[in-house]
């Protein structure tokens, strides 16, 4: 654990976003520094996809901690209650729904079947050693701060959104754990998709990642991010963070820099 309160914290989950659009990711990573440089960013409502993912993780965390402590997955009613409470907390201050989860009732049904699918197909196979424990390490001018879902003799990470490559996130987890003396032999993503409620819940997919490849990508991207961050602090120029106007998330809905002085690529609707 490090003691550097003035250094920004880099979440491994933000690295994949940084690959997609450095400027959009920077608005979440360096909000304070961007405002200090004189830019005003837009506030965005939480998306229901992120809310349902967090809620499903609440159930996962409960059952695997129970298994770690007792050998059993815990009470399923308690698990479901924690999932629903987490979802309610996530949407309490406002939420943007989508076509897959058009309302709260639908989202509640989805998170319950997602966590039950994880309980049936994934959790029985895992022998957790650490569950959702935060690790930190200093990397130059930034603190890498990550919380892997599950550590066994490797890393298991639950995903519920769209299937995408997450090499830099998982490489960061591996680097963090190894910096704390924990050997990582494998990285596996447990993918439990969020699908429309009228469709059956698919069984989880297990996606195996190459540990060395993930770590190499993470090291390269963290180094670039640190350089970009230092350049922005020195110049106050948004171009320090490369923008990607071709990103699927380059829109008013998904980017707090869209239509602001911080990003001239995004334009508000006329």
GROMACS .gro file of C-alpha atoms in nm:
model
  270
    1UNK     CA    1   0.000   0.000   0.000
    2UNK     CA    2   0.126   0.343  -0.083
    3UNK     CA    3   0.099   0.677   0.086
    4UNK     CA    4   0.073   0.935  -0.194
    5UNK     CA    5  -0.258   1.117  -0.150
    6UNK     CA    6  -0.192   1.380  -0.419
    7UNK     CA    7  -0.125   1.133  -0.697
    8UNK     CA    8  -0.421   1.030  -0.915
    9UNK     CA    9  -0.537   0.671  -0.894
   10UNK     CA   10  -0.555   0.466  -1.208
   11UNK     CA   11  -0.815   0.189  -1.214
   12UNK     CA   12  -0.716  -0.105  -1.435
   13UNK     CA   13  -1.068  -0.112  -1.579
   14UNK     CA   14  -1.008   0.234  -1.728
   15UNK     CA   15  -0.714   0.119  -1.941
   16UNK     CA   16  -0.931  -0.045  -2.208
   17UNK     CA   17  -1.127   0.281  -2.232
   18UNK     CA   18  -0.797   0.467  -2.270
   19UNK     CA   19  -0.713   0.251  -2.572
   20UNK     CA   20  -1.051   0.338  -2.726
   21UNK     CA   21  -1.034   0.715  -2.663
   22UNK     CA   22  -0.769   0.869  -2.442
   23UNK     CA   23  -0.954   1.196  -2.401
   24UNK     CA   24  -1.283   1.040  -2.298
   25UNK     CA   25  -1.105   0.816  -2.047
   26UNK     CA   26  -0.910   1.114  -1.915
   27UNK     CA   27  -1.234   1.288  -1.815
   28UNK     CA   28  -1.292   1.010  -1.562
   29UNK     CA   29  -0.933   0.960  -1.453
   30UNK     CA   30  -0.827   1.324  -1.424
   31UNK     CA   31  -1.151   1.516  -1.368
   32UNK     CA   32  -0.994   1.741  -1.102
   33UNK     CA   33  -0.686   1.827  -1.309
   34UNK     CA   34  -0.900   1.902  -1.616
   35UNK     CA   35  -1.119   2.141  -1.417
   36UNK     CA   36  -0.812   2.301  -1.260
   37UNK     CA   37  -0.688   2.370  -1.614
   38UNK     CA   38  -1.003   2.573  -1.681
   39UNK     CA   39  -1.222   2.323  -1.865
   40UNK     CA   40  -1.582   2.244  -1.774
   41UNK     CA   41  -1.700   1.888  -1.830
   42UNK     CA   42  -2.056   1.761  -1.851
   43UNK     CA   43  -2.208   1.534  -1.586
   44UNK     CA   44  -2.345   1.204  -1.711
   45UNK     CA   45  -2.606   0.976  -1.561
   46UNK     CA   46  -2.498   0.623  -1.480
   47UNK     CA   47  -2.584   0.367  -1.746
   48UNK     CA   48  -2.799   0.069  -1.662
   49UNK     CA   49  -2.536  -0.166  -1.805
   50UNK     CA   50  -2.282  -0.056  -1.545
   51UNK     CA   51  -2.548  -0.066  -1.271
   52UNK     CA   52  -2.651  -0.424  -1.349
   53UNK     CA   53  -2.285  -0.526  -1.368
   54UNK     CA   54  -2.213  -0.382  -1.024
   55UNK     CA   55  -2.522  -0.552  -0.881
   56UNK     CA   56  -2.422  -0.890  -1.024
   57UNK     CA   57  -2.078  -0.845  -0.872
   58UNK     CA   58  -2.241  -0.790  -0.532
   59UNK     CA   59  -2.391  -1.137  -0.550
   60UNK     CA   60  -2.066  -1.288  -0.678
   61UNK     CA   61  -1.868  -1.131  -0.394
   62UNK     CA   62  -2.109  -1.260  -0.132
   63UNK     CA   63  -2.117  -1.621  -0.251
   64UNK     CA   64  -1.741  -1.650  -0.304
   65UNK     CA   65  -1.652  -1.496   0.031
   66UNK     CA   66  -1.888  -1.745   0.191
   67UNK     CA   67  -1.719  -2.026   0.002
   68UNK     CA   68  -1.375  -1.902   0.107
   69UNK     CA   69  -1.480  -1.890   0.474
   70UNK     CA   70  -1.715  -2.190   0.499
   71UNK     CA   71  -1.671  -2.403   0.188
   72UNK     CA   72  -2.030  -2.332   0.082
   73UNK     CA   73  -2.175  -2.067  -0.149
   74UNK     CA   74  -2.398  -1.913   0.114
   75UNK     CA   75  -2.770  -1.854   0.131
   76UNK     CA   76  -2.924  -1.790  -0.210
   77UNK     CA   77  -3.197  -1.566  -0.070
   78UNK     CA   78  -2.935  -1.348   0.099
   79UNK     CA   79  -2.738  -1.342  -0.224
   80UNK     CA   80  -3.040  -1.223  -0.424
   81UNK     CA   81  -3.126  -0.959  -0.166
   82UNK     CA   82  -2.776  -0.814  -0.188
   83UNK     CA   83  -2.799  -0.804  -0.567
   84UNK     CA   84  -3.130  -0.615  -0.561
   85UNK     CA   85  -3.011  -0.375  -0.292
   86UNK     CA   86  -2.700  -0.297  -0.492
   87UNK     CA   87  -2.904  -0.230  -0.806
   88UNK     CA   88  -3.135   0.004  -0.615
   89UNK     CA   89  -2.835   0.197  -0.484
   90UNK     CA   90  -2.685   0.227  -0.832
   91UNK     CA   91  -2.999   0.375  -0.992
   92UNK     CA   92  -3.111   0.588  -0.695
   93UNK     CA   93  -2.949   0.910  -0.821
   94UNK     CA   94  -3.062   0.864  -1.180
   95UNK     CA   95  -2.991   0.613  -1.452
   96UNK     CA   96  -2.997   0.590  -1.831
   97UNK     CA   97  -3.185   0.278  -1.941
   98UNK     CA   98  -3.137   0.110  -2.279
   99UNK     CA   99  -3.317  -0.129  -2.513
  100UNK     CA  100  -3.183  -0.436  -2.331
  101UNK     CA  101  -3.289  -0.306  -1.988
  102UNK     CA  102  -3.569  -0.053  -2.054
  103UNK     CA  103  -3.684  -0.020  -1.693
  104UNK     CA  104  -3.602  -0.111  -1.335
  105UNK     CA  105  -3.828  -0.418  -1.317
  106UNK     CA  106  -3.656  -0.569  -1.620
  107UNK     CA  107  -3.311  -0.489  -1.481
  108UNK     CA  108  -3.400  -0.657  -1.151
  109UNK     CA  109  -3.502  -0.977  -1.330
  110UNK     CA  110  -3.185  -0.967  -1.538
  111UNK     CA  111  -2.942  -0.931  -1.247
  112UNK     CA  112  -3.110  -1.214  -1.059
  113UNK     CA  113  -3.078  -1.458  -1.344
  114UNK     CA  114  -2.721  -1.343  -1.416
  115UNK     CA  115  -2.605  -1.406  -1.060
  116UNK     CA  116  -2.790  -1.739  -1.046
  117UNK     CA  117  -2.622  -1.846  -1.369
  118UNK     CA  118  -2.283  -1.756  -1.219
  119UNK     CA  119  -2.371  -1.952  -0.904
  120UNK     CA  120  -2.469  -2.259  -1.103
  121UNK     CA  121  -2.197  -2.270  -1.367
  122UNK     CA  122  -1.891  -2.077  -1.242
  123UNK     CA  123  -1.874  -2.049  -0.861
  124UNK     CA  124  -1.867  -2.426  -0.788
  125UNK     CA  125  -1.544  -2.458  -0.990
  126UNK     CA  126  -1.355  -2.183  -0.807
  127UNK     CA  127  -1.144  -2.214  -0.493
  128UNK     CA  128  -1.105  -1.847  -0.397
  129UNK     CA  129  -0.804  -1.730  -0.199
  130UNK     CA  130  -0.882  -1.357  -0.222
  131UNK     CA  131  -1.215  -1.196  -0.317
  132UNK     CA  132  -1.244  -0.830  -0.419
  133UNK     CA  133  -0.940  -0.711  -0.227
  134UNK     CA  134  -0.783  -0.381  -0.338
  135UNK     CA  135  -0.412  -0.367  -0.418
  136UNK     CA  136  -0.211  -0.054  -0.494
  137UNK     CA  137   0.131   0.023  -0.636
  138UNK     CA  138   0.303   0.344  -0.745
  139UNK     CA  139   0.394   0.365  -1.113
  140UNK     CA  140   0.580   0.690  -1.167
  141UNK     CA  141   0.340   0.979  -1.114
  142UNK     CA  142   0.029   0.763  -1.080
  143UNK     CA  143  -0.103   0.506  -0.833
  144UNK     CA  144  -0.226   0.185  -0.992
  145UNK     CA  145  -0.522   0.079  -0.776
  146UNK     CA  146  -0.709  -0.238  -0.864
  147UNK     CA  147  -0.952  -0.485  -0.715
  148UNK     CA  148  -0.951  -0.820  -0.896
  149UNK     CA  149  -1.278  -1.007  -0.855
  150UNK     CA  150  -1.123  -1.338  -0.752
  151UNK     CA  151  -0.769  -1.465  -0.703
  152UNK     CA  152  -0.712  -1.839  -0.699
  153UNK     CA  153  -0.378  -1.947  -0.849
  154UNK     CA  154  -0.470  -1.693  -1.113
  155UNK     CA  155  -0.718  -1.416  -1.178
  156UNK     CA  156  -1.089  -1.468  -1.248
  157UNK     CA  157  -1.289  -1.163  -1.355
  158UNK     CA  158  -1.666  -1.144  -1.402
  159UNK     CA  159  -1.799  -0.945  -1.698
  160UNK     CA  160  -2.166  -0.888  -1.782
  161UNK     CA  161  -2.152  -0.628  -2.059
  162UNK     CA  162  -2.062  -0.673  -2.421
  163UNK     CA  163  -1.785  -0.915  -2.508
  164UNK     CA  164  -1.465  -0.719  -2.571
  165UNK     CA  165  -1.090  -0.757  -2.529
  166UNK     CA  166  -0.973  -0.660  -2.178
  167UNK     CA  167  -0.601  -0.735  -2.201
  168UNK     CA  168  -0.475  -0.414  -2.034
  169UNK     CA  169  -0.711  -0.446  -1.737
  170UNK     CA  170  -0.616  -0.805  -1.670
  171UNK     CA  171  -0.247  -0.739  -1.724
  172UNK     CA  172  -0.268  -0.463  -1.464
  173UNK     CA  173  -0.431  -0.702  -1.217
  174UNK     CA  174  -0.154  -0.954  -1.275
  175UNK     CA  175   0.117  -0.691  -1.228
  176UNK     CA  176  -0.046  -0.565  -0.909
  177UNK     CA  177  -0.080  -0.909  -0.757
  178UNK     CA  178   0.277  -1.005  -0.846
  179UNK     CA  179   0.400  -0.679  -0.692
  180UNK     CA  180   0.242  -0.804  -0.368
  181UNK     CA  181   0.412  -1.144  -0.390
  182UNK     CA  182   0.120  -1.338  -0.545
  183UNK     CA  183   0.211  -1.557  -0.842
  184UNK     CA  184  -0.034  -1.550  -1.132
  185UNK     CA  185  -0.053  -1.860  -1.351
  186UNK     CA  186  -0.369  -1.781  -1.547
  187UNK     CA  187  -0.620  -1.511  -1.631
  188UNK     CA  188  -0.977  -1.615  -1.704
  189UNK     CA  189  -1.275  -1.396  -1.782
  190UNK     CA  190  -1.613  -1.536  -1.671
  191UNK     CA  191  -1.854  -1.372  -1.915
  192UNK     CA  192  -2.222  -1.371  -1.812
  193UNK     CA  193  -2.398  -1.163  -2.078
  194UNK     CA  194  -2.685  -0.925  -2.013
  195UNK     CA  195  -2.950  -1.010  -2.272
  196UNK     CA  196  -3.307  -0.899  -2.337
  197UNK     CA  197  -3.547  -1.047  -2.084
  198UNK     CA  198  -3.751  -1.232  -2.348
  199UNK     CA  199  -3.438  -1.428  -2.444
  200UNK     CA  200  -3.305  -1.720  -2.237
  201UNK     CA  201  -3.001  -1.645  -2.023
  202UNK     CA  202  -2.697  -1.791  -2.202
  203UNK     CA  203  -2.456  -2.005  -2.005
  204UNK     CA  204  -2.138  -1.821  -1.903
  205UNK     CA  205  -1.837  -1.830  -2.130
  206UNK     CA  206  -1.486  -1.874  -1.991
  207UNK     CA  207  -1.230  -1.680  -2.192
  208UNK     CA  208  -0.863  -1.754  -2.128
  209UNK     CA  209  -0.610  -1.472  -2.164
  210UNK     CA  210  -0.234  -1.503  -2.209
  211UNK     CA  211  -0.071  -1.366  -1.892
  212UNK     CA  212   0.252  -1.240  -2.052
  213UNK     CA  213   0.067  -1.072  -2.339
  214UNK     CA  214  -0.171  -0.897  -2.099
  215UNK     CA  215   0.116  -0.773  -1.882
  216UNK     CA  216   0.312  -0.642  -2.181
  217UNK     CA  217   0.010  -0.449  -2.309
  218UNK     CA  218  -0.058  -0.310  -1.962
  219UNK     CA  219   0.301  -0.193  -1.913
  220UNK     CA  220   0.303  -0.018  -2.250
  221UNK     CA  221  -0.032   0.152  -2.197
  222UNK     CA  222   0.040   0.262  -1.840
  223UNK     CA  223   0.365   0.418  -1.961
  224UNK     CA  224   0.182   0.608  -2.234
  225UNK     CA  225  -0.086   0.724  -1.994
  226UNK     CA  226   0.175   0.855  -1.749
  227UNK     CA  227   0.351   1.047  -2.028
  228UNK     CA  228   0.022   1.194  -2.151
  229UNK     CA  229  -0.072   1.295  -1.798
  230UNK     CA  230   0.259   1.472  -1.738
  231UNK     CA  231   0.228   1.655  -2.072
  232UNK     CA  232  -0.121   1.776  -1.981
  233UNK     CA  233  -0.005   1.901  -1.641
  234UNK     CA  234   0.278   2.093  -1.810
  235UNK     CA  235   0.080   2.237  -2.102
  236UNK     CA  236  -0.290   2.225  -2.013
  237UNK     CA  237  -0.347   2.115  -2.372
  238UNK     CA  238  -0.624   1.858  -2.423
  239UNK     CA  239  -0.430   1.721  -2.722
  240UNK     CA  240  -0.203   1.551  -2.469
  241UNK     CA  241  -0.480   1.289  -2.459
  242UNK     CA  242  -0.544   1.146  -2.806
  243UNK     CA  243  -0.910   1.166  -2.902
  244UNK     CA  244  -1.082   0.905  -3.116
  245UNK     CA  245  -1.383   1.055  -3.298
  246UNK     CA  246  -1.438   0.715  -3.462
  247UNK     CA  247  -1.516   0.557  -3.125
  248UNK     CA  248  -1.864   0.412  -3.086
  249UNK     CA  249  -1.882   0.606  -2.758
  250UNK     CA  250  -1.805   0.946  -2.914
  251UNK     CA  251  -2.143   1.095  -2.836
  252UNK     CA  252  -2.330   1.320  -2.598
  253UNK     CA  253  -2.469   1.014  -2.425
  254UNK     CA  254  -2.138   0.853  -2.332
  255UNK     CA  255  -1.873   1.126  -2.312
  256UNK     CA  256  -1.859   1.413  -2.065
  257UNK     CA  257  -1.617   1.600  -2.294
  258UNK     CA  258  -1.853   1.590  -2.591
  259UNK     CA  259  -1.940   1.940  -2.711
  260UNK     CA  260  -1.711   2.108  -2.454
  261UNK     CA  261  -1.391   2.307  -2.489
  262UNK     CA  262  -1.195   2.002  -2.381
  263UNK     CA  263  -1.273   1.816  -2.704
  264UNK     CA  264  -1.329   1.983  -3.042
  265UNK     CA  265  -1.411   1.654  -3.215
  266UNK     CA  266  -1.744   1.595  -3.046
  267UNK     CA  267  -2.021   1.829  -3.147
  268UNK     CA  268  -2.361   1.867  -2.977
  269UNK     CA  269  -2.666   1.791  -3.190
  270UNK     CA  270  -2.794   2.092  -3.387
   0.00000   0.00000   0.00000
